[in-house]
Amino acid sequence: MMVFLYLSTNTSFMLTKSDKSQLRGIIFRHLDGIATATSAFALQKKQVLDYILEKKSITVKALSDIFEANEGYLNVALRVLCSQGWLNQDIDNKNNTIIYAVNEKSEAAFHLVHLYEDVVNLLRYSDRFATEKMISTDAFIALERIFKKFENNFGLDISDETSIEYQIYKHIEGAIAGPIIVLLGVNGLFHKYFMEASFTAEEYHKDPESFKKILDFFAHLGWFKKKRDTYQFTDKGLFFAKRASAYGVTVSYLPTFLQLNELFFGNPLVLKTESPNDTEKHVHREMNVWGSGGAHATYFKVIDKVIIDLFNRPIDLQPKGILDMGCGNGAFIEHIFNIIEQQTLRGKMLDDHPLFLVGADFNKAALKVTRANLIAADIWAKVIWGDIGRPHLLASDLKEDYNIDLRDLLNVRTFLDHNRIWEAPNKSYNFTSASTGAYASAGNRLNNNDVEASLLEHLTKWKPYVDKFGLLIIELHTISPSLTAKNIGKTAASAYDATHGYSDQYIVEVNVFRNIAEKAGLKPDDNHFAKFPDSELATVSINLLKGTN
């Protein structure tokens, strides 16, 4: 049982809208830091950055040949640096060439990359936080050494928030703080009792003297007020504590970031598993789910409107049910069922018109979790194995085993299509990709024309099965690196590009995705379209794709 010394008497001023915007910008810079520090330092160790400075301009193909690098992952890394404003990308999808050129920031930035060494090494300890669920003694020693350097700003002049030195300082801060924030969030320090009361290190950790160093670090950042041996959240600290999950997805990819040297210059398959049911090597999946869950509530509000609209129609115009491809832990199915049951006309007639709910997933472990969770929620659903790349097989299994026609269901999925197994297009097309993305498969760089063509063929496979009621998709996207560079602190695009690029996932821009869907005969319904944020910086979209005959 926890005993709290006294209730919160926080007298600090409440955060203004401007304050929150600025702090949100710090989160984005922190995420940039995890992706950029690891990527840039791996390139610096092999003197790739020095070579680029010397040559001024070079194709990614030539650079990969000279350094015997895996071109696909090298391309991802260089694009991340472009997103930070340190290089310029000139991409010619028609001729499949990509040139990277230095700019006015390159030299200053590259000459400071060596400062990332301490935090990149620290991340090896940080990665253990996910599995050990604690900070070990040797990790505390490493942290203390870095904290001392951090208190002196790593020798950087951070007076100008638009400077490269400030940018790198925030990268370092993020690489230190991000994994700790996630660990503390998962383990309960951001529980409302801690957030509302003063507490001591002894109340939270079995090694209080070491843990005080963590709390003192955050006090240095202005997250805690310290009075003798007690700590209390400031408004600034509460802001970050309530958003701890925002760090979860990027931090969950630490196993990938720690293998960048091998991914760039060694075995590109180092993180591959023999079977999709094996424990993943490239990501801490439990942490990833925890992190992504924090944002899903926002997207579900838009999804809810679509579901309510469809299931308020006359019964003969409604889907017979829903198929969630990539059902994960079953949470999305449960959410949709509750919306239908509680907020639609269909919910009042389930006895006469039962709802067919189907959860499909490629991972058999996920199917077990889904079954258990839906049984616990008292929700009837069929939970079956399915491959997003083979809808014809899924349709056949549903018909033969359950007499359910896939065409009679509303097909839904969340953040899945970009994570499909790579399939090269079966034929050539006469369009040139509009994407600026960097894509790889097993270390090989993929032609962006092929990436779009593959997406076209993928969606075309689904068209016969979604013509009737549509395909409802939440999808992740990239934006151009030049746009990201102009909006440092306003987007997590650099982190998304790194985590997904290094793990063979294919996030394209919002407009590219919608254009390809139309080419596949699936027209996006603008009445049920949303993007987040609602601007040119959008990295998430919701689309209801309807068949066009």
Coordinates of C-alpha atoms in Angstrom, one line a residue, residues 11-518:
T11 CA 0.5 26.6 -7.2
S12 CA 2.2 27.0 -10.6
F13 CA 0.2 28.7 -13.3
M14 CA -1.9 26.6 -15.6
L15 CA -0.4 26.0 -19.1
T16 CA -1.6 28.3 -21.8
K17 CA -2.4 27.1 -25.3
S18 CA 0.9 28.5 -26.5
D19 CA 2.7 26.6 -23.6
K20 CA 1.1 23.4 -24.7
S21 CA 2.0 23.9 -28.3
Q22 CA 5.6 24.5 -27.3
L23 CA 5.8 21.4 -25.1
R24 CA 4.2 19.3 -27.8
G25 CA 7.0 20.6 -30.1
I26 CA 9.5 19.2 -27.6
I27 CA 7.9 15.8 -27.8
F28 CA 8.3 15.8 -31.6
R29 CA 12.0 16.9 -31.2
H30 CA 12.6 14.1 -28.7
L31 CA 11.2 11.5 -31.1
D32 CA 13.4 13.1 -33.9
G33 CA 16.3 12.6 -31.5
I34 CA 15.9 8.8 -31.1
A35 CA 15.7 8.4 -34.9
T36 CA 18.3 10.9 -35.9
A37 CA 21.0 10.2 -33.2
T38 CA 21.1 6.5 -34.0
S39 CA 21.0 7.0 -37.8
A40 CA 23.5 9.8 -38.0
F41 CA 26.0 8.3 -35.6
A42 CA 26.0 4.9 -37.5
L43 CA 26.8 6.8 -40.7
Q44 CA 29.4 9.0 -39.0
K45 CA 31.3 5.9 -37.6
K46 CA 31.8 4.7 -41.2
Q47 CA 32.8 8.2 -42.3
V48 CA 29.8 8.3 -44.7
L49 CA 29.0 11.9 -43.6
D50 CA 32.5 13.1 -44.2
Y51 CA 32.4 11.6 -47.7
I52 CA 29.2 13.4 -48.5
L53 CA 30.7 16.7 -47.3
E54 CA 33.6 16.1 -49.6
K55 CA 31.6 15.2 -52.6
K56 CA 28.9 17.8 -52.1
S57 CA 26.4 15.7 -54.1
I58 CA 26.1 12.0 -54.7
T59 CA 23.5 9.4 -55.7
V60 CA 22.5 6.9 -53.0
K61 CA 23.5 4.1 -55.4
A62 CA 27.0 5.4 -55.8
L63 CA 27.3 5.9 -52.0
S64 CA 26.1 2.4 -51.3
D65 CA 28.6 0.9 -53.8
I66 CA 31.5 2.9 -52.3
F67 CA 30.7 1.9 -48.7
E68 CA 29.4 -1.6 -49.5
A69 CA 26.1 -0.6 -47.8
N70 CA 22.6 -2.0 -48.1
E71 CA 21.2 0.7 -50.3
G72 CA 17.6 0.5 -49.1
Y73 CA 18.4 1.2 -45.4
L74 CA 21.1 3.7 -46.3
N75 CA 18.5 5.6 -48.3
V76 CA 16.1 5.6 -45.3
A77 CA 18.9 7.1 -43.1
L78 CA 19.8 9.8 -45.6
R79 CA 16.2 10.8 -46.0
V80 CA 15.9 11.1 -42.2
L81 CA 18.8 13.6 -42.3
C82 CA 17.0 15.5 -45.0
S83 CA 13.9 15.6 -42.8
Q84 CA 16.1 17.3 -40.2
G85 CA 17.2 19.9 -42.7
W86 CA 20.8 18.6 -42.9
L87 CA 20.7 17.3 -46.5
N88 CA 18.7 17.9 -49.6
Q89 CA 17.0 15.1 -51.5
D90 CA 16.5 15.2 -55.3
I91 CA 14.3 12.3 -56.2
D92 CA 13.6 11.3 -59.8
N93 CA 11.1 8.5 -59.8
K94 CA 10.9 8.4 -63.5
N95 CA 14.5 7.4 -63.8
N96 CA 14.7 5.8 -60.4
T97 CA 17.6 8.0 -59.2
I98 CA 18.0 9.7 -55.8
I99 CA 20.7 12.3 -55.2
Y100 CA 21.6 13.7 -51.8
A101 CA 23.3 17.0 -51.7
V102 CA 24.8 19.1 -48.9
N103 CA 23.2 22.5 -47.9
E104 CA 24.1 25.4 -45.6
K105 CA 23.4 23.3 -42.5
S106 CA 25.3 20.1 -43.4
E107 CA 28.8 20.9 -42.3
A108 CA 27.8 22.3 -38.9
A109 CA 25.4 19.5 -38.2
F110 CA 27.7 16.7 -39.3
H111 CA 30.6 18.1 -37.2
L112 CA 28.4 17.7 -34.1
V113 CA 27.2 14.2 -34.7
H114 CA 30.0 12.8 -32.5
L115 CA 28.1 14.2 -29.5
Y116 CA 25.4 11.5 -30.0
E117 CA 27.9 8.7 -29.0
D118 CA 27.1 8.7 -25.3
V119 CA 23.3 8.6 -25.8
V120 CA 23.5 5.9 -28.5
N121 CA 25.5 3.8 -26.2
L122 CA 23.0 4.6 -23.4
L123 CA 20.2 3.2 -25.6
R124 CA 21.7 -0.3 -25.2
Y125 CA 20.8 0.0 -21.5
S126 CA 17.5 1.7 -22.3
D127 CA 16.5 -1.2 -24.5
R128 CA 16.7 -3.5 -21.5
F129 CA 14.1 -1.4 -19.7
A130 CA 11.4 -3.0 -22.0
T131 CA 12.3 -6.6 -21.0
E132 CA 13.6 -6.1 -17.4
K133 CA 10.9 -3.5 -16.5
M134 CA 13.5 -1.8 -14.3
I135 CA 16.6 0.3 -14.4
S136 CA 19.7 -1.8 -13.4
T137 CA 22.6 -0.7 -11.3
D138 CA 24.9 -0.5 -14.3
A139 CA 22.3 1.6 -16.2
F140 CA 22.1 4.0 -13.3
I141 CA 25.9 4.5 -13.5
A142 CA 25.7 5.2 -17.2
L143 CA 22.8 7.6 -16.7
E144 CA 24.6 9.5 -14.0
R145 CA 27.6 10.0 -16.3
I146 CA 25.4 11.4 -19.0
F147 CA 23.3 13.5 -16.7
K148 CA 26.5 15.4 -15.7
K149 CA 27.3 16.2 -19.3
F150 CA 23.7 17.1 -19.9
E151 CA 23.7 19.6 -17.0
N152 CA 26.5 21.4 -19.0
N153 CA 24.4 21.2 -22.2
F154 CA 27.0 18.9 -23.7
G155 CA 29.0 22.0 -24.4
L156 CA 26.4 23.3 -26.8
D157 CA 25.1 26.9 -27.1
I158 CA 21.4 26.4 -26.8
S159 CA 20.4 30.1 -26.5
D160 CA 18.9 30.1 -30.0
E161 CA 16.0 27.6 -30.4
T162 CA 16.4 27.8 -34.2
S163 CA 20.0 26.8 -34.2
I164 CA 21.5 23.4 -35.0
E165 CA 23.1 23.2 -31.6
Y166 CA 19.7 23.5 -29.9
Q167 CA 18.3 20.9 -32.3
I168 CA 21.0 18.4 -31.4
Y169 CA 20.6 19.2 -27.7
K170 CA 17.0 18.3 -27.9
H171 CA 17.8 15.2 -29.8
I172 CA 20.1 14.2 -27.0
E173 CA 17.5 15.1 -24.4
G174 CA 15.0 12.9 -26.2
A175 CA 17.3 9.9 -26.5
I176 CA 17.9 10.1 -22.8
A177 CA 14.4 10.9 -21.6
G178 CA 12.2 9.0 -24.1
P179 CA 12.9 5.4 -22.9
I180 CA 12.8 6.5 -19.2
I181 CA 9.4 8.2 -19.8
V182 CA 8.1 5.0 -21.3
L183 CA 9.4 2.8 -18.5
L184 CA 8.0 5.1 -15.8
G185 CA 4.7 5.3 -17.7
V186 CA 4.3 1.5 -18.0
N187 CA 5.4 1.0 -14.4
G188 CA 3.0 3.5 -12.8
L189 CA 4.9 6.6 -11.9
F190 CA 2.4 8.5 -14.0
H191 CA -0.5 7.0 -12.1
K192 CA -2.9 9.7 -10.9
Y193 CA -1.9 9.3 -7.3
F194 CA 1.7 10.1 -8.0
M195 CA 0.6 12.9 -10.3
E196 CA -1.6 14.5 -7.6
A197 CA 0.7 14.1 -4.6
S198 CA 4.2 14.6 -3.5
F199 CA 6.2 11.5 -3.2
T200 CA 9.7 10.2 -2.3
A201 CA 12.1 8.0 -4.3
E202 CA 11.6 5.4 -1.6
E203 CA 7.9 5.0 -2.4
Y204 CA 8.6 4.1 -6.0
H205 CA 12.0 2.3 -6.3
K206 CA 13.9 -0.2 -4.3
D207 CA 17.1 1.7 -5.0
P208 CA 16.0 5.2 -4.0
E209 CA 19.4 6.8 -4.0
S210 CA 19.9 5.8 -7.7
F211 CA 16.3 6.7 -8.6
K212 CA 16.8 10.1 -7.2
K213 CA 19.2 10.8 -10.0
I214 CA 16.4 10.1 -12.5
L215 CA 14.0 12.4 -10.6
D216 CA 16.7 15.1 -10.3
F217 CA 17.2 14.9 -14.1
F218 CA 13.5 15.5 -14.7
A219 CA 13.6 18.3 -12.1
H220 CA 16.4 19.8 -14.2
L221 CA 14.0 19.7 -17.1
G222 CA 11.4 21.4 -15.0
W223 CA 9.1 18.5 -14.7
F224 CA 9.3 18.2 -10.9
K225 CA 9.6 20.6 -8.0
K226 CA 12.0 19.2 -5.4
K227 CA 11.7 20.1 -1.8
R228 CA 14.2 18.3 0.4
D229 CA 13.6 14.6 -0.4
T230 CA 10.1 14.9 -1.9
Y231 CA 9.1 15.5 -5.5
Q232 CA 6.0 17.0 -7.0
F233 CA 4.9 17.3 -10.7
T234 CA 4.8 20.7 -12.2
D235 CA 2.3 21.6 -14.8
K236 CA 5.0 21.0 -17.4
G237 CA 5.7 17.6 -15.9
L238 CA 2.1 16.7 -15.9
F239 CA 1.8 17.6 -19.6
F240 CA 4.6 15.1 -20.4
A241 CA 3.3 12.5 -18.0
K242 CA -0.1 12.5 -19.5
R243 CA 1.5 12.0 -22.9
A244 CA 4.0 9.3 -22.0
S245 CA 2.4 6.9 -24.5
A246 CA 3.4 9.3 -27.3
Y247 CA 6.9 8.0 -26.9
G248 CA 5.9 4.4 -26.8
V249 CA 5.9 3.5 -30.5
T250 CA 9.3 5.1 -31.3
V251 CA 10.9 3.7 -28.2
S252 CA 9.5 0.2 -29.0
Y253 CA 11.7 0.1 -32.0
L254 CA 15.0 0.4 -30.0
P255 CA 16.0 -3.1 -31.1
T256 CA 16.0 -1.9 -34.6
F257 CA 17.8 1.4 -33.9
L258 CA 20.5 -0.6 -32.0
Q259 CA 21.2 -2.7 -35.1
L260 CA 21.6 0.1 -37.6
N261 CA 25.3 -0.5 -38.2
E262 CA 24.5 -4.1 -39.2
L263 CA 21.4 -3.1 -41.2
F264 CA 23.5 -0.5 -43.1
F265 CA 26.7 -2.3 -43.6
G266 CA 26.2 -5.9 -42.7
N267 CA 23.5 -8.5 -42.7
P268 CA 20.2 -6.8 -43.7
L269 CA 18.2 -9.8 -42.4
V270 CA 19.6 -9.6 -38.8
L271 CA 16.2 -8.8 -37.4
K272 CA 14.1 -11.2 -39.5
T273 CA 12.4 -14.1 -37.9
E274 CA 11.9 -17.5 -39.5
S275 CA 8.1 -17.5 -38.8
P276 CA 5.6 -14.7 -38.3
N277 CA 4.6 -16.5 -35.0
D278 CA 8.2 -16.2 -33.6
T279 CA 8.9 -13.4 -31.1
E280 CA 9.7 -10.3 -33.1
K281 CA 13.3 -9.1 -33.0
H282 CA 12.8 -5.6 -34.4
V283 CA 10.2 -4.2 -32.0
H284 CA 9.0 -4.6 -28.4
R285 CA 5.4 -5.4 -29.5
E286 CA 3.8 -5.0 -26.0
M287 CA 5.3 -1.6 -25.7
N288 CA 4.3 -0.7 -29.3
V289 CA 0.6 -1.6 -28.6
W290 CA 0.7 0.4 -25.4
G291 CA 2.2 3.4 -27.2
S292 CA -0.2 3.3 -30.2
G293 CA -3.2 2.9 -28.0
G294 CA -2.8 6.5 -26.6
A295 CA -3.7 8.0 -30.0
H296 CA -6.4 5.6 -31.1
A297 CA -9.2 7.2 -29.2
T298 CA -8.9 10.3 -31.4
Y299 CA -9.2 8.2 -34.6
F300 CA -12.0 6.1 -33.2
K301 CA -14.2 9.2 -32.9
V302 CA -14.1 9.5 -36.7
I303 CA -14.6 5.8 -37.2
D304 CA -17.6 5.9 -34.9
K305 CA -19.4 8.3 -37.2
V306 CA -19.0 6.0 -40.2
I307 CA -20.2 3.0 -38.2
I308 CA -23.2 4.8 -36.9
D309 CA -24.1 6.0 -40.4
L310 CA -23.9 2.5 -41.9
F311 CA -25.8 0.7 -39.1
N312 CA -28.6 3.3 -38.9
R313 CA -29.6 2.6 -42.5
P314 CA -32.6 0.4 -43.4
I315 CA -31.7 -3.2 -42.5
D316 CA -31.5 -4.4 -46.1
L317 CA -28.9 -1.7 -46.8
Q318 CA -26.7 -2.5 -43.9
P319 CA -23.6 -4.8 -43.8
K320 CA -24.3 -8.2 -42.2
G321 CA -21.3 -7.7 -40.0
I322 CA -17.7 -6.5 -39.8
L323 CA -14.3 -8.1 -40.6
D324 CA -11.3 -6.6 -38.8
M325 CA -8.2 -7.6 -40.7
G326 CA -5.3 -7.6 -38.4
C327 CA -7.4 -7.8 -35.3
G328 CA -4.4 -7.7 -32.9
N329 CA -5.9 -8.0 -29.4
G330 CA -9.6 -7.6 -30.4
A331 CA -9.9 -4.1 -29.0
F332 CA -11.2 -2.6 -32.2
I333 CA -13.8 -5.2 -32.7
E334 CA -15.0 -4.7 -29.1
H335 CA -15.1 -1.0 -29.6
I336 CA -17.1 -1.3 -32.9
F337 CA -19.6 -3.8 -31.4
N338 CA -20.3 -1.4 -28.4
I339 CA -20.9 1.5 -30.8
I340 CA -23.3 -0.6 -32.9
E341 CA -25.1 -2.0 -29.9
Q342 CA -25.5 1.2 -28.0
Q343 CA -25.8 3.9 -30.6
T344 CA -27.4 2.5 -33.7
L345 CA -30.8 1.1 -34.9
R346 CA -29.1 -2.2 -35.6
G347 CA -28.2 -2.4 -32.0
K348 CA -32.0 -2.6 -31.2
M349 CA -32.6 -5.5 -33.5
L350 CA -29.6 -7.8 -32.9
D351 CA -31.9 -10.7 -31.9
D352 CA -33.5 -10.7 -35.3
H353 CA -30.5 -9.5 -37.3
P354 CA -27.4 -10.8 -35.5
L355 CA -24.1 -9.1 -36.2
F356 CA -21.4 -11.3 -37.8
L357 CA -18.1 -10.2 -36.3
V358 CA -14.9 -11.6 -37.6
G359 CA -11.4 -11.0 -36.4
A360 CA -8.6 -12.1 -38.7
D361 CA -4.9 -12.0 -38.1
F362 CA -1.7 -13.5 -39.6
N363 CA -0.2 -14.0 -36.1
K364 CA -1.6 -17.0 -34.3
A365 CA -0.6 -15.5 -30.9
A366 CA -2.7 -12.5 -31.6
L367 CA -5.7 -14.7 -32.5
K368 CA -5.4 -16.4 -29.0
V369 CA -5.4 -13.0 -27.3
T370 CA -8.4 -11.8 -29.4
R371 CA -10.4 -14.8 -28.6
A372 CA -9.7 -14.5 -24.8
N373 CA -10.5 -10.8 -24.8
L374 CA -13.8 -11.1 -26.7
I375 CA -14.9 -14.0 -24.6
A376 CA -14.2 -11.9 -21.5
A377 CA -16.2 -9.1 -23.0
D378 CA -19.1 -11.5 -23.8
I379 CA -18.9 -10.7 -27.5
W380 CA -19.6 -13.4 -30.1
A381 CA -17.1 -13.3 -32.9
K382 CA -15.3 -15.7 -35.3
V383 CA -11.5 -15.4 -34.9
I384 CA -9.6 -16.9 -37.8
W385 CA -6.2 -16.8 -39.5
G386 CA -6.0 -14.5 -42.4
D387 CA -3.4 -12.9 -44.7
I388 CA -4.0 -9.3 -45.8
G389 CA -2.2 -10.2 -49.1
R390 CA -4.6 -13.0 -49.9
P391 CA -8.2 -11.9 -49.5
H392 CA -9.4 -14.7 -51.9
L393 CA -8.2 -17.3 -49.4
L394 CA -9.9 -15.4 -46.5
A395 CA -13.1 -15.2 -48.5
S396 CA -13.0 -18.9 -49.2
D397 CA -12.4 -19.9 -45.6
L398 CA -15.2 -17.7 -44.4
K399 CA -17.7 -19.2 -46.9
E400 CA -16.6 -22.8 -46.4
D401 CA -16.3 -22.8 -42.6
Y402 CA -19.0 -20.3 -41.5
N403 CA -21.2 -19.7 -44.6
I404 CA -20.3 -16.0 -44.4
D405 CA -19.8 -14.0 -47.6
L406 CA -16.9 -11.6 -47.2
R407 CA -18.8 -9.2 -49.6
D408 CA -21.6 -8.9 -47.1
L409 CA -19.3 -7.5 -44.4
L410 CA -17.8 -4.0 -43.8
N411 CA -14.1 -4.5 -44.0
V412 CA -12.1 -2.5 -41.5
R413 CA -8.4 -2.3 -40.5
T414 CA -6.1 0.0 -38.6
F415 CA -2.5 0.8 -39.6
L416 CA -2.1 -2.5 -41.4
D417 CA -1.8 -2.1 -45.2
H418 CA 1.6 -0.4 -45.0
N419 CA 2.9 -3.4 -43.0
R420 CA 2.0 -6.1 -45.5
I421 CA 4.7 -8.5 -46.7
W422 CA 6.4 -7.1 -49.8
E423 CA 5.2 -8.3 -53.1
A424 CA 6.8 -7.0 -56.3
P425 CA 4.2 -5.9 -58.8
N426 CA 3.2 -8.5 -61.4
K427 CA 3.2 -6.1 -64.3
S428 CA 4.5 -2.7 -65.3
Y429 CA 2.4 0.5 -65.3
N430 CA 2.7 3.8 -67.2
F431 CA 2.6 6.1 -64.2
T432 CA 5.4 7.7 -62.3
S433 CA 5.3 7.7 -58.5
A434 CA 4.6 11.0 -56.8
S435 CA 6.1 9.7 -53.5
T436 CA 9.2 11.0 -51.9
G437 CA 9.4 8.0 -49.6
A438 CA 12.4 5.7 -48.9
Y439 CA 11.5 2.1 -49.1
A440 CA 13.4 -1.1 -48.6
S441 CA 12.9 -4.9 -48.6
A442 CA 15.6 -7.0 -47.0
G443 CA 18.1 -4.1 -47.4
N444 CA 17.4 -3.6 -51.1
R445 CA 16.1 -0.2 -52.2
L446 CA 12.7 -0.4 -53.8
N447 CA 11.8 1.7 -56.8
N448 CA 9.0 4.1 -55.7
N449 CA 7.1 3.3 -58.9
D450 CA 7.1 -0.4 -57.8
V451 CA 5.9 0.6 -54.3
E452 CA 2.9 2.4 -55.7
A453 CA 2.3 -0.4 -58.3
S454 CA 2.4 -3.0 -55.5
L455 CA -0.1 -1.0 -53.4
L456 CA -2.3 -0.7 -56.5
E457 CA -2.3 -4.5 -57.0
H458 CA -2.8 -5.0 -53.3
L459 CA -5.9 -2.9 -53.2
T460 CA -7.1 -4.3 -56.4
K461 CA -7.2 -7.8 -54.8
W462 CA -9.6 -6.4 -52.2
K463 CA -11.9 -4.6 -54.6
P464 CA -14.3 -7.5 -55.3
Y465 CA -14.8 -8.1 -51.6
V466 CA -15.5 -4.5 -50.6
D467 CA -17.5 -3.2 -53.5
K468 CA -20.8 -3.5 -51.6
F469 CA -20.1 -1.8 -48.3
G470 CA -16.6 -0.4 -48.6
L471 CA -13.2 -0.7 -46.9
L472 CA -12.7 1.5 -43.8
I473 CA -9.0 2.1 -43.2
I474 CA -6.9 4.0 -40.7
E475 CA -3.5 4.4 -42.3
L476 CA -0.1 5.9 -41.5
H477 CA 1.7 8.2 -44.0
T478 CA 4.9 10.0 -44.7
I479 CA 5.4 13.6 -45.9
S480 CA 8.2 15.0 -48.0
P481 CA 11.5 15.5 -46.1
S482 CA 11.6 19.1 -47.2
L483 CA 8.2 19.8 -45.6
T484 CA 9.3 18.0 -42.4
A485 CA 12.5 20.1 -42.3
K486 CA 10.5 23.3 -42.5
N487 CA 8.3 22.1 -39.6
I488 CA 10.8 20.8 -37.0
G489 CA 8.9 20.4 -33.7
K490 CA 5.5 20.1 -35.5
T491 CA 5.5 16.5 -36.7
A492 CA 6.7 13.0 -35.8
A493 CA 7.4 12.2 -39.5
S494 CA 11.1 11.7 -39.0
A495 CA 10.5 9.0 -36.4
Y496 CA 7.8 7.3 -38.4
D497 CA 10.0 7.3 -41.5
A498 CA 12.9 5.7 -39.6
T499 CA 10.9 3.1 -37.6
H500 CA 8.9 2.0 -40.7
G501 CA 11.7 2.3 -43.2
Y502 CA 14.2 0.2 -41.3
S503 CA 11.5 -2.5 -40.7
D504 CA 10.4 -2.9 -44.3
Q505 CA 7.1 -1.0 -44.1
Y506 CA 5.6 1.2 -46.8
I507 CA 4.0 4.4 -45.7
V508 CA 3.2 6.7 -48.6
E509 CA 1.8 10.2 -48.6
V510 CA -2.0 10.8 -48.0
N511 CA -2.6 12.0 -51.6
V512 CA -0.5 9.1 -53.0
F513 CA -2.6 6.6 -51.1
R514 CA -5.9 8.1 -52.2
N515 CA -4.8 8.3 -55.8
I516 CA -3.7 4.7 -55.9
A517 CA -7.0 3.6 -54.3
E518 CA -8.9 5.4 -57.1

